[in-house]
XYZ file of C-alpha atoms in Angstrom:
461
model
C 148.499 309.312 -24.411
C 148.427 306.144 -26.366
C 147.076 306.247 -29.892
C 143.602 304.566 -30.021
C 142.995 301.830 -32.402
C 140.375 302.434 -35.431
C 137.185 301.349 -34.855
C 136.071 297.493 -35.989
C 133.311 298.844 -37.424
C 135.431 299.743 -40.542
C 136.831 296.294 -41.082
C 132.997 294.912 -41.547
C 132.999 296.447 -45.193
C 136.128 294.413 -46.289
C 135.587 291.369 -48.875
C 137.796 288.579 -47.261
C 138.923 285.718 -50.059
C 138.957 282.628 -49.089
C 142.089 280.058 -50.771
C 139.423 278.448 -52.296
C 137.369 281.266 -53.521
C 140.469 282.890 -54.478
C 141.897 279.650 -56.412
C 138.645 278.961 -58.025
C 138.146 282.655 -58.935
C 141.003 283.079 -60.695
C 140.734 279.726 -62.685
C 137.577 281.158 -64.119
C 139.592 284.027 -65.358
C 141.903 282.355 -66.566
C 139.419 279.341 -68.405
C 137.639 282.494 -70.043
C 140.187 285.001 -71.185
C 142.295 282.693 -73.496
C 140.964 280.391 -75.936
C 142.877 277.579 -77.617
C 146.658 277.744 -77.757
C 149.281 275.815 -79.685
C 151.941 276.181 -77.749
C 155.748 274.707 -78.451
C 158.524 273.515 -76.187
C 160.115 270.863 -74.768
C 159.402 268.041 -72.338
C 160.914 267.421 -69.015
C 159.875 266.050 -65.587
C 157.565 263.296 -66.940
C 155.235 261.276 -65.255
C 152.932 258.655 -66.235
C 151.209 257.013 -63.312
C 148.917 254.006 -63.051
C 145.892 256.243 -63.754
C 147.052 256.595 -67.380
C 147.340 260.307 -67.379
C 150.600 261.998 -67.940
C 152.110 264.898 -66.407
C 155.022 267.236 -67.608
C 156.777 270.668 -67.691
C 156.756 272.490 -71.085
C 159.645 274.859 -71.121
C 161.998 276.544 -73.048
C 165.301 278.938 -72.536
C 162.889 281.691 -70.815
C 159.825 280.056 -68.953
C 158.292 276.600 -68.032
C 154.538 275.940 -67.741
C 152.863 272.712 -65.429
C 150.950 270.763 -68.226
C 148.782 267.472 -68.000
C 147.208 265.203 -70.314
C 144.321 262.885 -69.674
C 144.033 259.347 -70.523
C 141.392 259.658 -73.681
C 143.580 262.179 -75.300
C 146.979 260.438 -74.234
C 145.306 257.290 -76.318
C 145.169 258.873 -79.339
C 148.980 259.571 -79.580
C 150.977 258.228 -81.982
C 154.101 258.727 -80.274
C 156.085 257.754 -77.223
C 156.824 261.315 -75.042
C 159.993 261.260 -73.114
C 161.953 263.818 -71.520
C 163.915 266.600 -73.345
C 161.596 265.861 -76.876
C 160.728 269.130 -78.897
C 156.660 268.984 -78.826
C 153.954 270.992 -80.624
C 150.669 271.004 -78.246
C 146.924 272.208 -78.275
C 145.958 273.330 -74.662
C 143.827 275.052 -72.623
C 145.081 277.136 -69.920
C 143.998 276.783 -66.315
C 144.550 276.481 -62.761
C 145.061 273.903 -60.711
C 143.365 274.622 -57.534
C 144.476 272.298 -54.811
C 148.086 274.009 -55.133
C 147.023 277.128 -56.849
C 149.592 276.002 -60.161
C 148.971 277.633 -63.470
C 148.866 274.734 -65.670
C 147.757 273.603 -69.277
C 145.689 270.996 -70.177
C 146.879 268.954 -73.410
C 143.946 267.806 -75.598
C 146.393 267.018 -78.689
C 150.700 266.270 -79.023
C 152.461 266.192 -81.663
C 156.700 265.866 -82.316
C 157.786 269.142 -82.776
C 159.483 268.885 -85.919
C 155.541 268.444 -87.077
C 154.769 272.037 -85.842
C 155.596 273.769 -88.534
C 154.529 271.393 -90.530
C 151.154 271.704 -89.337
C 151.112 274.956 -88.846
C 151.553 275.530 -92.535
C 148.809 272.810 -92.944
C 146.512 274.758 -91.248
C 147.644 278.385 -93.040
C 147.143 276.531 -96.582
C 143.845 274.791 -95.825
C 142.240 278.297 -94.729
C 143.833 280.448 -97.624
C 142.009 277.580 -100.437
C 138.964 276.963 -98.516
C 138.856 280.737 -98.777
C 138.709 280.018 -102.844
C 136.352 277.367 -102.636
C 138.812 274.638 -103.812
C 137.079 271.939 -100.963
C 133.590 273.069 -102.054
C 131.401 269.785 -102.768
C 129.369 271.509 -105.729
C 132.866 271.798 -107.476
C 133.505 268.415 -107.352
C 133.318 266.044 -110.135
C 131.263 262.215 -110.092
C 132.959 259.783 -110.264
C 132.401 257.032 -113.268
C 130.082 254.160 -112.017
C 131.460 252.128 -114.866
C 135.474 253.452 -115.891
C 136.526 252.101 -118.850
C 140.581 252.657 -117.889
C 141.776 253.871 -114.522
C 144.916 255.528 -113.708
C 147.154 255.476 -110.897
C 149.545 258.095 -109.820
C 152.023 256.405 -107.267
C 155.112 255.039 -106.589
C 155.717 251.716 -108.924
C 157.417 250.456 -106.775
C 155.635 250.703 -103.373
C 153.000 248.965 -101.495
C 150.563 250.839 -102.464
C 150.472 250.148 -105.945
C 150.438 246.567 -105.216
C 147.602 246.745 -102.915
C 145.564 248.979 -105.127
C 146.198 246.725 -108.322
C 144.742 243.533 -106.046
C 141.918 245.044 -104.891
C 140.673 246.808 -108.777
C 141.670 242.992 -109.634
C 139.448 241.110 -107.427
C 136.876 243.965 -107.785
C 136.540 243.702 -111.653
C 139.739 241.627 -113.428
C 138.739 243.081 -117.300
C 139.288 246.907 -116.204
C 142.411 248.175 -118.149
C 145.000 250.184 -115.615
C 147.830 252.481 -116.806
C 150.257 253.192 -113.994
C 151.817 256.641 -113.978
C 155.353 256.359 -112.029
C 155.721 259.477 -109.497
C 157.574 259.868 -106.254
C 155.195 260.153 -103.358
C 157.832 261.280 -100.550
C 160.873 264.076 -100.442
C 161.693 266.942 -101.707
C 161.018 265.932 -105.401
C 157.898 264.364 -104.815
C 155.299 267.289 -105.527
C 157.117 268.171 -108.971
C 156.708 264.334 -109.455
C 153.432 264.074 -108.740
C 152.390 267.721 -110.581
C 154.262 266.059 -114.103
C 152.281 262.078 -113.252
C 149.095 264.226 -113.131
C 149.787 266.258 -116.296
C 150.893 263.460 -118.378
C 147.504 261.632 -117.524
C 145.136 264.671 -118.677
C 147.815 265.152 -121.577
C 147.181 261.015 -122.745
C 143.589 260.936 -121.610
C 143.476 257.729 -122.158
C 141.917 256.916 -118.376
C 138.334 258.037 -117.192
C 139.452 258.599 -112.608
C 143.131 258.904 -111.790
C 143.874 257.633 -108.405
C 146.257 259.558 -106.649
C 147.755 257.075 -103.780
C 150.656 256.433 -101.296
C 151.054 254.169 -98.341
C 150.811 255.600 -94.240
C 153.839 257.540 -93.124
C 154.643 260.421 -91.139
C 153.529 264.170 -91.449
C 157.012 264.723 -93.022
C 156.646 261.328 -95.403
C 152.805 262.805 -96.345
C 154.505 266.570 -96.826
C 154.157 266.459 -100.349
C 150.369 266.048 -100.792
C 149.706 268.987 -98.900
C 151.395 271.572 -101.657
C 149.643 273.977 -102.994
C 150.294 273.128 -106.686
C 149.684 269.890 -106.490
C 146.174 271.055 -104.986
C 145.564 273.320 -107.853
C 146.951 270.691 -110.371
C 143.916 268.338 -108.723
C 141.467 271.056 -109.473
C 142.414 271.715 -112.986
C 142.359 268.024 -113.937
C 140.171 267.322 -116.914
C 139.828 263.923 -115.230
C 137.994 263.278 -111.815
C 140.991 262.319 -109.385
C 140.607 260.257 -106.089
C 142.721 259.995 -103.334
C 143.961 257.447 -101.023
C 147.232 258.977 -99.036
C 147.849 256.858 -95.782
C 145.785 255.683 -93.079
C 142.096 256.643 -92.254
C 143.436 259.187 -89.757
C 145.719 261.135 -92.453
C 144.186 263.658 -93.810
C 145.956 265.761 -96.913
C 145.498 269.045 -98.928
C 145.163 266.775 -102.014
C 142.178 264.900 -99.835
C 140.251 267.543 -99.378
C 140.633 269.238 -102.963
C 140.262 265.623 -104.582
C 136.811 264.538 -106.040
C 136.416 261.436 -103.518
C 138.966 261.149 -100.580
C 139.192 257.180 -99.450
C 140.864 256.871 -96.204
C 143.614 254.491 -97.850
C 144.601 253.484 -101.295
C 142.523 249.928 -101.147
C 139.822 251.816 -100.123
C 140.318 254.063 -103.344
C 140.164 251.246 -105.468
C 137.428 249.751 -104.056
C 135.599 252.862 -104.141
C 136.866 253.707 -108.290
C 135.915 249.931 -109.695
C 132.765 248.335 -110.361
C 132.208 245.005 -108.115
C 131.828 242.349 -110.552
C 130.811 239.951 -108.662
C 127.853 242.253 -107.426
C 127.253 242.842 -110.966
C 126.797 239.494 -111.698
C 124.217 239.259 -108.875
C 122.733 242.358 -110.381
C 122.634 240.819 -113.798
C 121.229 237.648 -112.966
C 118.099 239.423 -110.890
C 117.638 241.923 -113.670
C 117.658 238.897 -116.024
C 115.260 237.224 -113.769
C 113.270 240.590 -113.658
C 112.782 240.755 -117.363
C 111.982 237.210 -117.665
C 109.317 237.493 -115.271
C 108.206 240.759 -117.007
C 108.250 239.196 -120.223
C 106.207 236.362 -119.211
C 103.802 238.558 -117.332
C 103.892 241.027 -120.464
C 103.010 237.332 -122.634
C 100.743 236.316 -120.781
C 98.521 239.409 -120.671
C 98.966 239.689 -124.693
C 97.701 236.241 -124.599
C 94.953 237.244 -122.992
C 94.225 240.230 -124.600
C 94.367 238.059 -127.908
C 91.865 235.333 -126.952
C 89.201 238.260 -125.831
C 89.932 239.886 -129.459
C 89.369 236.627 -130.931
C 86.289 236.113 -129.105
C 84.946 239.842 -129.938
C 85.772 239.249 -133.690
C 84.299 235.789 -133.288
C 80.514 237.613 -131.992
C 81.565 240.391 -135.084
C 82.431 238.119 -137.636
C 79.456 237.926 -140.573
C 78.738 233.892 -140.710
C 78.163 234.243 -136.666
C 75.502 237.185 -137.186
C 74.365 234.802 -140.942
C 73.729 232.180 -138.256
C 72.073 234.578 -136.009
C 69.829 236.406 -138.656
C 69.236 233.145 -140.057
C 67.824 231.569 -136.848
C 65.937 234.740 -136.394
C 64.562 234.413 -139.818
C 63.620 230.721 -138.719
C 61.792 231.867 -135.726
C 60.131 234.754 -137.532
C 59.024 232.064 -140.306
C 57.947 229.917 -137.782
C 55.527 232.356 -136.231
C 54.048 233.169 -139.050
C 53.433 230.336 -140.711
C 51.824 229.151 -137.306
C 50.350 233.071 -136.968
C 48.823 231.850 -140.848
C 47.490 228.552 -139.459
C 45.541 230.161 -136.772
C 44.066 232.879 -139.005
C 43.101 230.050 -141.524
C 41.929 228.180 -138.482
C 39.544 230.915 -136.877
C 38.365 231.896 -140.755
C 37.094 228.456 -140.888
C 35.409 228.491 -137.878
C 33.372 231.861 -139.181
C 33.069 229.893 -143.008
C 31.556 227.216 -141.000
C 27.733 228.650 -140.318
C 27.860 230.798 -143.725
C 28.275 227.481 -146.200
C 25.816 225.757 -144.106
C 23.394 228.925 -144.771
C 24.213 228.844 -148.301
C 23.223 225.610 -148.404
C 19.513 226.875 -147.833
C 19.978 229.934 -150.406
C 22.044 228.009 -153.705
C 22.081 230.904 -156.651
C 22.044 227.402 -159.003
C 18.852 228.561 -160.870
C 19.789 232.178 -161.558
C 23.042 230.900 -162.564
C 21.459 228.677 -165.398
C 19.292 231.423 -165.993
C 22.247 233.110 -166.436
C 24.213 230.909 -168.282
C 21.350 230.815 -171.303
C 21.711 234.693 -171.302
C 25.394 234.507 -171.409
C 25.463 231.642 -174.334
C 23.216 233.977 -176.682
C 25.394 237.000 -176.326
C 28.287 234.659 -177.200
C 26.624 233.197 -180.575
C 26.026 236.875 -181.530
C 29.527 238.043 -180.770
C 30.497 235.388 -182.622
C 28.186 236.559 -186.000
C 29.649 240.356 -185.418
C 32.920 238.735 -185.361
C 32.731 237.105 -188.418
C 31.001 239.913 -190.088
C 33.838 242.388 -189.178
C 36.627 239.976 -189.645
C 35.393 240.082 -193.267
C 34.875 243.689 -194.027
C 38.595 243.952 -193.073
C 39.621 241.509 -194.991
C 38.370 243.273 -198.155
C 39.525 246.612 -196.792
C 43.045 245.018 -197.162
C 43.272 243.400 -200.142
C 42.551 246.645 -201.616
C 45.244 248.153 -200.049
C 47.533 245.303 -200.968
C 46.782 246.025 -204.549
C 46.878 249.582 -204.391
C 50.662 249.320 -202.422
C 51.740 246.401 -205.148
C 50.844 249.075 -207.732
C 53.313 251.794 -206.456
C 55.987 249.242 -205.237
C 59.246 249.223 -206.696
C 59.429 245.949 -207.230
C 56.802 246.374 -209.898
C 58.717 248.401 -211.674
C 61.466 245.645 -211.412
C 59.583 243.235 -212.937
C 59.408 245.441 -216.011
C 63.014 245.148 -217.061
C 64.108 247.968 -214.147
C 66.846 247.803 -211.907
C 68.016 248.981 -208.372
C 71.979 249.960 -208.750
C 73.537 250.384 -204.758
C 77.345 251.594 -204.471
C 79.098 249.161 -202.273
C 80.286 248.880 -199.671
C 78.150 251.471 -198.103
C 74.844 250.464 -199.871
C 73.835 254.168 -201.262
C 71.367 254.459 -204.140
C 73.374 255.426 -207.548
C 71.615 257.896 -208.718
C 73.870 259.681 -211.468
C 77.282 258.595 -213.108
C 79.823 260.675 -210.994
C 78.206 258.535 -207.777
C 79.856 255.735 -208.908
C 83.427 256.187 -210.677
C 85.362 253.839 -212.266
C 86.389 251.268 -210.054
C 83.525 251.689 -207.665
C 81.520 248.031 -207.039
C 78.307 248.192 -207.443
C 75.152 245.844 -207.102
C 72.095 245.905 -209.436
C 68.293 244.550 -207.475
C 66.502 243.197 -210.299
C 62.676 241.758 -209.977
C 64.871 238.266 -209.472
C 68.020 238.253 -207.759
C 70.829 240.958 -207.392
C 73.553 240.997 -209.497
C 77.342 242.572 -208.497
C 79.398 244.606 -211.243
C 82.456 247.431 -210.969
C 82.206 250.556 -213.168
C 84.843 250.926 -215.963
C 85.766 253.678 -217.829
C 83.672 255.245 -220.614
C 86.226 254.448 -223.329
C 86.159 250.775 -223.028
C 82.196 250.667 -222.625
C 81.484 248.629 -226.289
C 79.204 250.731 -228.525
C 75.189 249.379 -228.029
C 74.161 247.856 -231.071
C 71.334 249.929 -233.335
């Protein structure tokens, strides 16, 4: 008997691919199990169509891979590609599904005698990031206002005539001192290592700019070593770069203080404008006057209101006021007066005319008889007692002129005084010899000085 088939039934539990799922399957294995590759080899079968994409085969002795590069990235090449050319690439891998190719997508080319180039780039970039050598807190300011600047660069490239335009046309009066180095070749990083040590050894410069013209990765090479980047960090003075073009970016610019994409732009960025400094000038000037004048003319008026205040305080203004105060206070009452005499009048008024009717006339004649007898009698008792003290001092008189001194003077006595001081001389040792002396006598005074007791002449018996 004939074998019998297996039954369909089995083949319903079978998961049939499709090309398409199968193609588009695998591309998403293969778009998520590798990340970015560099990959190097060499070009052959290019093509660049219309479309401005090129396609190529990467290969080398052992294996070739499909690879194509889109027209945005292809722009940014700096490079012709042609076949059999030794090329360093950054791809993704993936798969082409409308013929099921394994293919890379290019999103960056470079010549391959770059790769290692950049390769070693990359290695020393990570290893002093690791040490914080691009960190911006370790970076230095750069002087708004450098009194000397230094450059580090060839003396006799363009660069060094480009940067000493622009720091001429920027500010002509700022001193440069131009350190000779090579900037490209095997030499060049020991070059630039001794430029850079010489500067901080002088000191003479506040920012050294550290500059070279565009080039190649190779012609740039010596920037990116790794003494020269220490070299930049151990610099007493803040250094600033300008290597190449805006698009060339060195070790030395990212360890540098300021990185300027070229070396104009370095010395733009390193010198003062002086024509903006001028403007500056001129609009602070015009600032201050204006603040001066504003500042004057508040003083001013300040001033006058001080004036003014000192004028109310000032003693002749409050004279003048207390005097016309005094002159309205007099005036009031001297007219306050006037109406008190005024209204005392009007009461005097009815009493004189009521006198008038009651006159005292008689009792004051009465009066005045009473009054002239009392006089005539004071004027007897008067004369009596002016008398009885008359006598009463004549005997007194006579009894005083009895015990007077002067009396006794006019007996033949004397008064003898000791001059100058005018005492009485009383006994002989109150007036020595020598001493003047004045006698009082009942008539005059007489003036004499003492001699000795020797030469007094004998009196006569």
């Amino acid at each position: 008997m004939p074998l019998e088939r297996p039954a369909r039934a089995l083949d319903d539990h079978r998961d049939v691919y499709s090309v398409a799922r199968l193609a588009s399957e695998v591309r998403a294995v293969l778009d998520g199990s590798f990340p970015v590759l560099w990959v190097q080899g060499e070009l052959s079968n290019l093509a660049q169509p219309a479309s401005g994409h090129i396609y190529f085969t990467l290969k080398d002795a052992a294996a070739q891979v499909r690879c194509a590069m889109f027209r945005p990235k292809r722009m940014l090449l700096n490079f012709r590609p042609t076949n059999g050319q030794e090329v360093l690439v950054r791809a993704r891998v993936t798969l082409f599904e409308p013929r099921g190719d394994f293919q890379l997508v290019i999103d960056y080319m470079e010549r391959g005698g770059e790769g290692a180039l950049r390769l070693e780039f990359e290695r020393l970039k990570r290893k002093l990031a690791a040490e914080g050598f691009f960190d911006e807190a370790a970076k230095r300011p750069i002087p708004a206002f450098p009194r000397q600047v230094g450059l580090i660069t060839s003396p006799s490239g363009a660069a060094v005539r480009d940067l000493l335009a622009v720091l001429k046309r920027r500010f002509a009066a700022l001193p440069v001192v131009i350190y000779p180095a090579q900037v490209q070749g095997e030499a060049a990083p020991a070059s630039l290592r001794a430029a850079l040590a010489a500067a901080n050894a002088r000191a003479e410069c506040d920012v050294l700019i550290l500059a070279r013209g565009g080039g190649s990765l190779e012609d740039l090479n010596a920037f990116n070593d790794e003494a020269l980047a220490r070299a930049i960090r151990a610099s007493a003075i803040p250094v600033v770069t300008g290597v190449g073009h805006e698009s060339d970016i060195s070790i030395a610019d990212l360890v540098a203080d300021r990185r300027a994409a070229t070396p104009s732009a370095a010395a733009e960025l390193v010198a003062p404008s002086g024509e903006h400094l001028r403007h500056r000038l001129v609009a602070l000037t015009r600032r201050l006057d204006a603040a001066h004048a504003r500042h004057r003319l508040a003083a001013r008026q300040r001033l006058n209101a001080v004036v003014r205040h000192l004028a109310l305080l000032h003693p002749a203004a409050r004279l003048q006021q207390r005097a016309q105060r005094l002159d309205q206070l007099e005036q009031r009452l001297v007219s306050h007066i006037l109406n008190r005499l005024a209204r005392a009048q009007a009461r005097l008024r009815p009493a004189a005319a009521r006198l008038m009717f009651v006159s005292p006339g008689r009792r004051l004649e009465g009066l005045g008889n009473a009054v002239a007898a009392l006089a005539e009698r004071l004027a007897r008792a008067r004369a009596r007692l002016a008398e009885t003290r008359r006598e009463r001092l004549m005997r007194a008189v006579a009894g005083l002129e009895a015990r007077s001194p002067l009396a006794t003077l006019a007996r033949g006595y004397a008064i003898v005084t000791r001059l100058p001081d005018g005492e009485i001389v009383r006994a002989p040792d109150e007036a020595p010899p020598g001493t003047h002396i004045e006698a009082r006598l009942a008539k005059g005074r007489l003036r004499a000085i003492v001699e000795p007791e020797k030469s007094i002449l004998p009196l006569p018996k």
